[in-house]
Coordinates of C-alpha atoms in Angstrom, one line a residue:
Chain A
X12 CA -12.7 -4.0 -9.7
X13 CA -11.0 -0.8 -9.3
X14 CA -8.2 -0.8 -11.8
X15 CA -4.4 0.5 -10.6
X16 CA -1.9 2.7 -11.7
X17 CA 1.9 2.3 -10.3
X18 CA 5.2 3.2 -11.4
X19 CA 7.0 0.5 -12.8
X20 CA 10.4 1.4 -10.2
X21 CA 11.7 3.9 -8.0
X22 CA 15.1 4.0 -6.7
X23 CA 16.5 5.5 -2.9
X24 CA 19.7 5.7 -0.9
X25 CA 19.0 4.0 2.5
X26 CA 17.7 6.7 5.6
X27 CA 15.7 8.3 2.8
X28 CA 11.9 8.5 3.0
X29 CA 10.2 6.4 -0.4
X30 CA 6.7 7.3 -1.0
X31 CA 4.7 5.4 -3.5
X32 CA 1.6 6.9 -5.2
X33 CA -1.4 4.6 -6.5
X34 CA -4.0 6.0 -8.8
X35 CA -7.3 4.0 -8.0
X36 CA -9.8 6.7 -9.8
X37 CA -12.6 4.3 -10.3
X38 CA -12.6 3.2 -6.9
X39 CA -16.0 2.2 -5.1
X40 CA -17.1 3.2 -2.2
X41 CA -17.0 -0.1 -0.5
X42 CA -13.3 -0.4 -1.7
X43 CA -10.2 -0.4 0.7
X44 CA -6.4 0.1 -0.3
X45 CA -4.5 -2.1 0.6
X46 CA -0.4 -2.4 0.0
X47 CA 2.3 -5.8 -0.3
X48 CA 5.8 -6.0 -0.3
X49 CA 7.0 -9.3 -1.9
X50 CA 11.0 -10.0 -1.9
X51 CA 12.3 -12.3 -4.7
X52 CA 11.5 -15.8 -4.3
X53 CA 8.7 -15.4 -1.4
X54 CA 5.3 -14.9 -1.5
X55 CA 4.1 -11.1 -1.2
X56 CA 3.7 -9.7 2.7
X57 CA 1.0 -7.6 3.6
X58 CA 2.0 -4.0 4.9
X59 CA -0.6 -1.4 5.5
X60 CA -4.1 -1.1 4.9
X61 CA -6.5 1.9 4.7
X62 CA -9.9 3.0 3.6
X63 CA -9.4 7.3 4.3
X64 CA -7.3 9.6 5.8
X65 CA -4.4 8.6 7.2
X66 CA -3.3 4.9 8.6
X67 CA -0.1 4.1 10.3
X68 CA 1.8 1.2 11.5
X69 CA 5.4 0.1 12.6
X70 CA 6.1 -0.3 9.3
X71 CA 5.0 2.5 7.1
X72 CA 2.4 4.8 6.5
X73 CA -0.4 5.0 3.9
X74 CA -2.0 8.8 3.1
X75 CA -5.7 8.7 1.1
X76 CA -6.6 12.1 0.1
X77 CA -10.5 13.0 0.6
X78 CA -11.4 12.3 -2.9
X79 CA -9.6 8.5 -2.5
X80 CA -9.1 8.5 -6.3
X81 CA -5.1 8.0 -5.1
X82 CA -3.0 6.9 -2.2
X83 CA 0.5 6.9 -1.4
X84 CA 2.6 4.5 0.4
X85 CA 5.4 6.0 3.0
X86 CA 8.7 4.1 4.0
X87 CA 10.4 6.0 6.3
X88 CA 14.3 5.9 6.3
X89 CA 14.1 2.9 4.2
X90 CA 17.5 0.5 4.4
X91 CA 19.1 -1.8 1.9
X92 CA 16.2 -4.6 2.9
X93 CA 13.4 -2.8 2.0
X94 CA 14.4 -3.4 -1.4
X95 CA 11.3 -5.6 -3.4
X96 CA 8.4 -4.6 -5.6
X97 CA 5.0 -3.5 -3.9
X98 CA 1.5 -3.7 -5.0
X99 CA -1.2 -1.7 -4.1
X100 CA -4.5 -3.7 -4.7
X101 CA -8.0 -2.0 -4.2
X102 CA -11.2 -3.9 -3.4
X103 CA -14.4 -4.7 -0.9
X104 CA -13.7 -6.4 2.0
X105 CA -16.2 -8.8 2.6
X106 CA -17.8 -9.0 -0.9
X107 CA -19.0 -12.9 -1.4
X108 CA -16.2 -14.0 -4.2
X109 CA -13.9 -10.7 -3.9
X110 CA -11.4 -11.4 -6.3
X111 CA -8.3 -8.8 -5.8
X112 CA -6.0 -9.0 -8.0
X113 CA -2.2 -7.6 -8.5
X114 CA -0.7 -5.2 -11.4
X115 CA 2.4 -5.4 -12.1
X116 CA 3.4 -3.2 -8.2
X117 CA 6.6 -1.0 -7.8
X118 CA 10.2 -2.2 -8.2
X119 CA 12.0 0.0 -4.8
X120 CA 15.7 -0.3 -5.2
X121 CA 17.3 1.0 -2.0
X122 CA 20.8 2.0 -2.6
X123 CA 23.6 2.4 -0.4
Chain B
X256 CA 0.3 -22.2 13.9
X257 CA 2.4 -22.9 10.2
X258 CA 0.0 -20.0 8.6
X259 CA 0.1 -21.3 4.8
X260 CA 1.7 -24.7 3.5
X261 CA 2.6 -25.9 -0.1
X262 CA 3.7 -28.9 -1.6
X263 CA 5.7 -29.3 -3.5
X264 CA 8.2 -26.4 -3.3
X265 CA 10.0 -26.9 -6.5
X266 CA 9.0 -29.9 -10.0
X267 CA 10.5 -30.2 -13.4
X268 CA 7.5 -31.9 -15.2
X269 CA 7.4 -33.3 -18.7
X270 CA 5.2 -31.7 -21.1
X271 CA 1.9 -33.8 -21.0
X272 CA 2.9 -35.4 -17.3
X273 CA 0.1 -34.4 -14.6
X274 CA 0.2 -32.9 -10.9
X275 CA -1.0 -31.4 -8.5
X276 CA 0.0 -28.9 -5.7
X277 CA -1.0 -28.7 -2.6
X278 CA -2.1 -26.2 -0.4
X279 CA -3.2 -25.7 3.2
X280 CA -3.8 -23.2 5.7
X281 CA -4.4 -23.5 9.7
X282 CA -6.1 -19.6 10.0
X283 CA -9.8 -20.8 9.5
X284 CA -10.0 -18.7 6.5
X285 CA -13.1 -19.2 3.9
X286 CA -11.5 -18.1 1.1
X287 CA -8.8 -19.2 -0.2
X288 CA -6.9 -18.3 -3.5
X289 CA -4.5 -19.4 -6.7
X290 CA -1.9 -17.3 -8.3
X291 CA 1.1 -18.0 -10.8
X292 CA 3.8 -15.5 -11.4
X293 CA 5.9 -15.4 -13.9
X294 CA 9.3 -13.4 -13.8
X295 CA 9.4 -10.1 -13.5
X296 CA 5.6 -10.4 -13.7
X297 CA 2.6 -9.8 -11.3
X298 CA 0.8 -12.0 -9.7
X299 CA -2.3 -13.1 -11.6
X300 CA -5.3 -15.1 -10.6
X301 CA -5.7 -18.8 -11.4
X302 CA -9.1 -19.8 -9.5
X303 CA -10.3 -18.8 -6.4
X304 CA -12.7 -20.6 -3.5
X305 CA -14.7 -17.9 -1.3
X306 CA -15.5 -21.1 0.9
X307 CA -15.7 -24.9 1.3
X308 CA -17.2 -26.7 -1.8
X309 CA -17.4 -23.4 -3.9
X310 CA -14.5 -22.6 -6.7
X311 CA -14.6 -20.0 -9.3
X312 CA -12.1 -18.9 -12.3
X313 CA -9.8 -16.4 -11.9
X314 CA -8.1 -14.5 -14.8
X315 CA -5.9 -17.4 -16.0
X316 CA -7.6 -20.8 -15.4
X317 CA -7.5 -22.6 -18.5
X318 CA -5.1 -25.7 -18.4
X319 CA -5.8 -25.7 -14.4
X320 CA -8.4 -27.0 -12.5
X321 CA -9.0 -27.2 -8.4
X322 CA -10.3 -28.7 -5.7
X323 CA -11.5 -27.2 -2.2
X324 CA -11.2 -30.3 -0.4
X325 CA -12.0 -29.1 3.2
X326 CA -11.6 -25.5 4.6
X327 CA -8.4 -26.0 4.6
X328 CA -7.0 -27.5 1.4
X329 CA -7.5 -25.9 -2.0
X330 CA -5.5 -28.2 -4.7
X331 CA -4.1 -27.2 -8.0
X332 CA -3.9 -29.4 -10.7
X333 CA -2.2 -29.4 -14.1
X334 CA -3.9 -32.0 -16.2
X335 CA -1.1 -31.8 -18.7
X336 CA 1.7 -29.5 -18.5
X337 CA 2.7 -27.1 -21.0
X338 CA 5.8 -25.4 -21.3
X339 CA 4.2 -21.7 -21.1
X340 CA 2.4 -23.0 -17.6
X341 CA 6.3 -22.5 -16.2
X342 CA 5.9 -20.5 -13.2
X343 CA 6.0 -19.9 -9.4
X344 CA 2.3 -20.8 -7.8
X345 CA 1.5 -19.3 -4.9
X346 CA -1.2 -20.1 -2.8
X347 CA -2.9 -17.6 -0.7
X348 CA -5.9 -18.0 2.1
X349 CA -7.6 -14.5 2.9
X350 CA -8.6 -12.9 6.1
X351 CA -12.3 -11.0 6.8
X352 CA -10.5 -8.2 6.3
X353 CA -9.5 -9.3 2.7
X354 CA -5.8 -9.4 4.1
X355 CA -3.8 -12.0 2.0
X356 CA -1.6 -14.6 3.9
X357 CA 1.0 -16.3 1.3
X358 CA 2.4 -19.6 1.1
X359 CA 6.1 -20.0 0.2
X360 CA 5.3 -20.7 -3.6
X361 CA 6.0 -23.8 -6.2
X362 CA 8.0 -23.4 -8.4
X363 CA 7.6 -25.4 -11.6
X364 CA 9.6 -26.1 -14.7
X365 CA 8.1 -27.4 -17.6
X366 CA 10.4 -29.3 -20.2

């Protein structure tokens, strides 16, 4: 499994744009990227999932340089409940007992 | 369509009681998965069923076992409860796509 590298917290001021970068530099070529958000006390929600380039949704965008070694996780004009702690996981869809598993993600703390 | 069910959603057990938690899903998924998370923690990976009548251990399974009952249970059991097996469970039952749909959690105290 490819391991993960996050920062532990970022903090932002509500209409800013937070981008979170994920070092993946052992990742396979079968691997995607895939990001959570989970909020205190829930479960963690699925967001955005990519496997190059770029990959965008209604709810954020995800940018995988050529090299995939990295991507990095764009909230645009984030507001005071975007605030939880995302994960970026890395693995092969499809793989017969694919375990993906969570580091420790990033804290966001949107401020006022 | 409920997505992902557990049961209970919060116990206080005794150490050395027994239980088990419960957990469903109405997606058809194969796989299905077990995590605790402690606070302020990750998630980390209890045991893990890539389909019906198959299990494997995850990165924490001692002191747990499981069952994969049908396609859509996969049970949790504490044979007896320690305090360091305090957490919140979550239950998780994974797309094709390896998307991850998550239940609401247990969250379990024990004394």
């Amino acid at each position: 499994l490819a391991k993960t590298t996050q920062p532990i917290s970022m903090d932002s001021y509500e209409g800013q744009e937070v981008n979170i970068t994920c070092s993946h530099n052992n990742i396979a070529t079968n691997d995607y990227i895939t990001w959570y958000q989970q909020f205190p006390s829930q479960g963690p929600r699925f967001i955005i999932q990519g496997y190059k380039t770029k990959v965008t949704n209604e709810v954020a965008s995800l940018f995988i340089p050529a090299d995939r070694k990295s991507s990095t996780l764009s909230l645009p004009r984030v507001s005071l409940s975007d605030t939880a702690v995302y994960y970026c996981l890395v693995g092969d869809i499809g793989a017969a007992g694919n375990k993906l598993t969570f580091g420790g993600g990033t804290r966001v703390l949107v401020k006022p | 369509n409920a997505g992902v069910t557990q049961t209970p959603k919060f116990q206080v057990l005794k150490t050395g009681q027994s239980m088990t938690l419960q957990c469903a899903q109405d997606m058809n998924h194969n796989s299905m998965y077990w995590y605790r998370q402690d606070p302020g923690m990750g998630l980390r990976l209890i045991y893990y069923s890539a389909s019906e009548g198959t299990t494997d251990k995850g990165e924490v399974p001692n002191g747990y076992n499981v069952s994969r009952l049908n396609k859509r249970e996969f049970s949790l059991r504490l044979e007896s409860a320690a305090p360091s097996q305090t957490s919140v469970y979550f239950c998780a039952s994974i797309s094709t796509r390896d998307t991850q749909y998550f239940g609401p959690g247990t969250r379990l105290t024990v004394l």
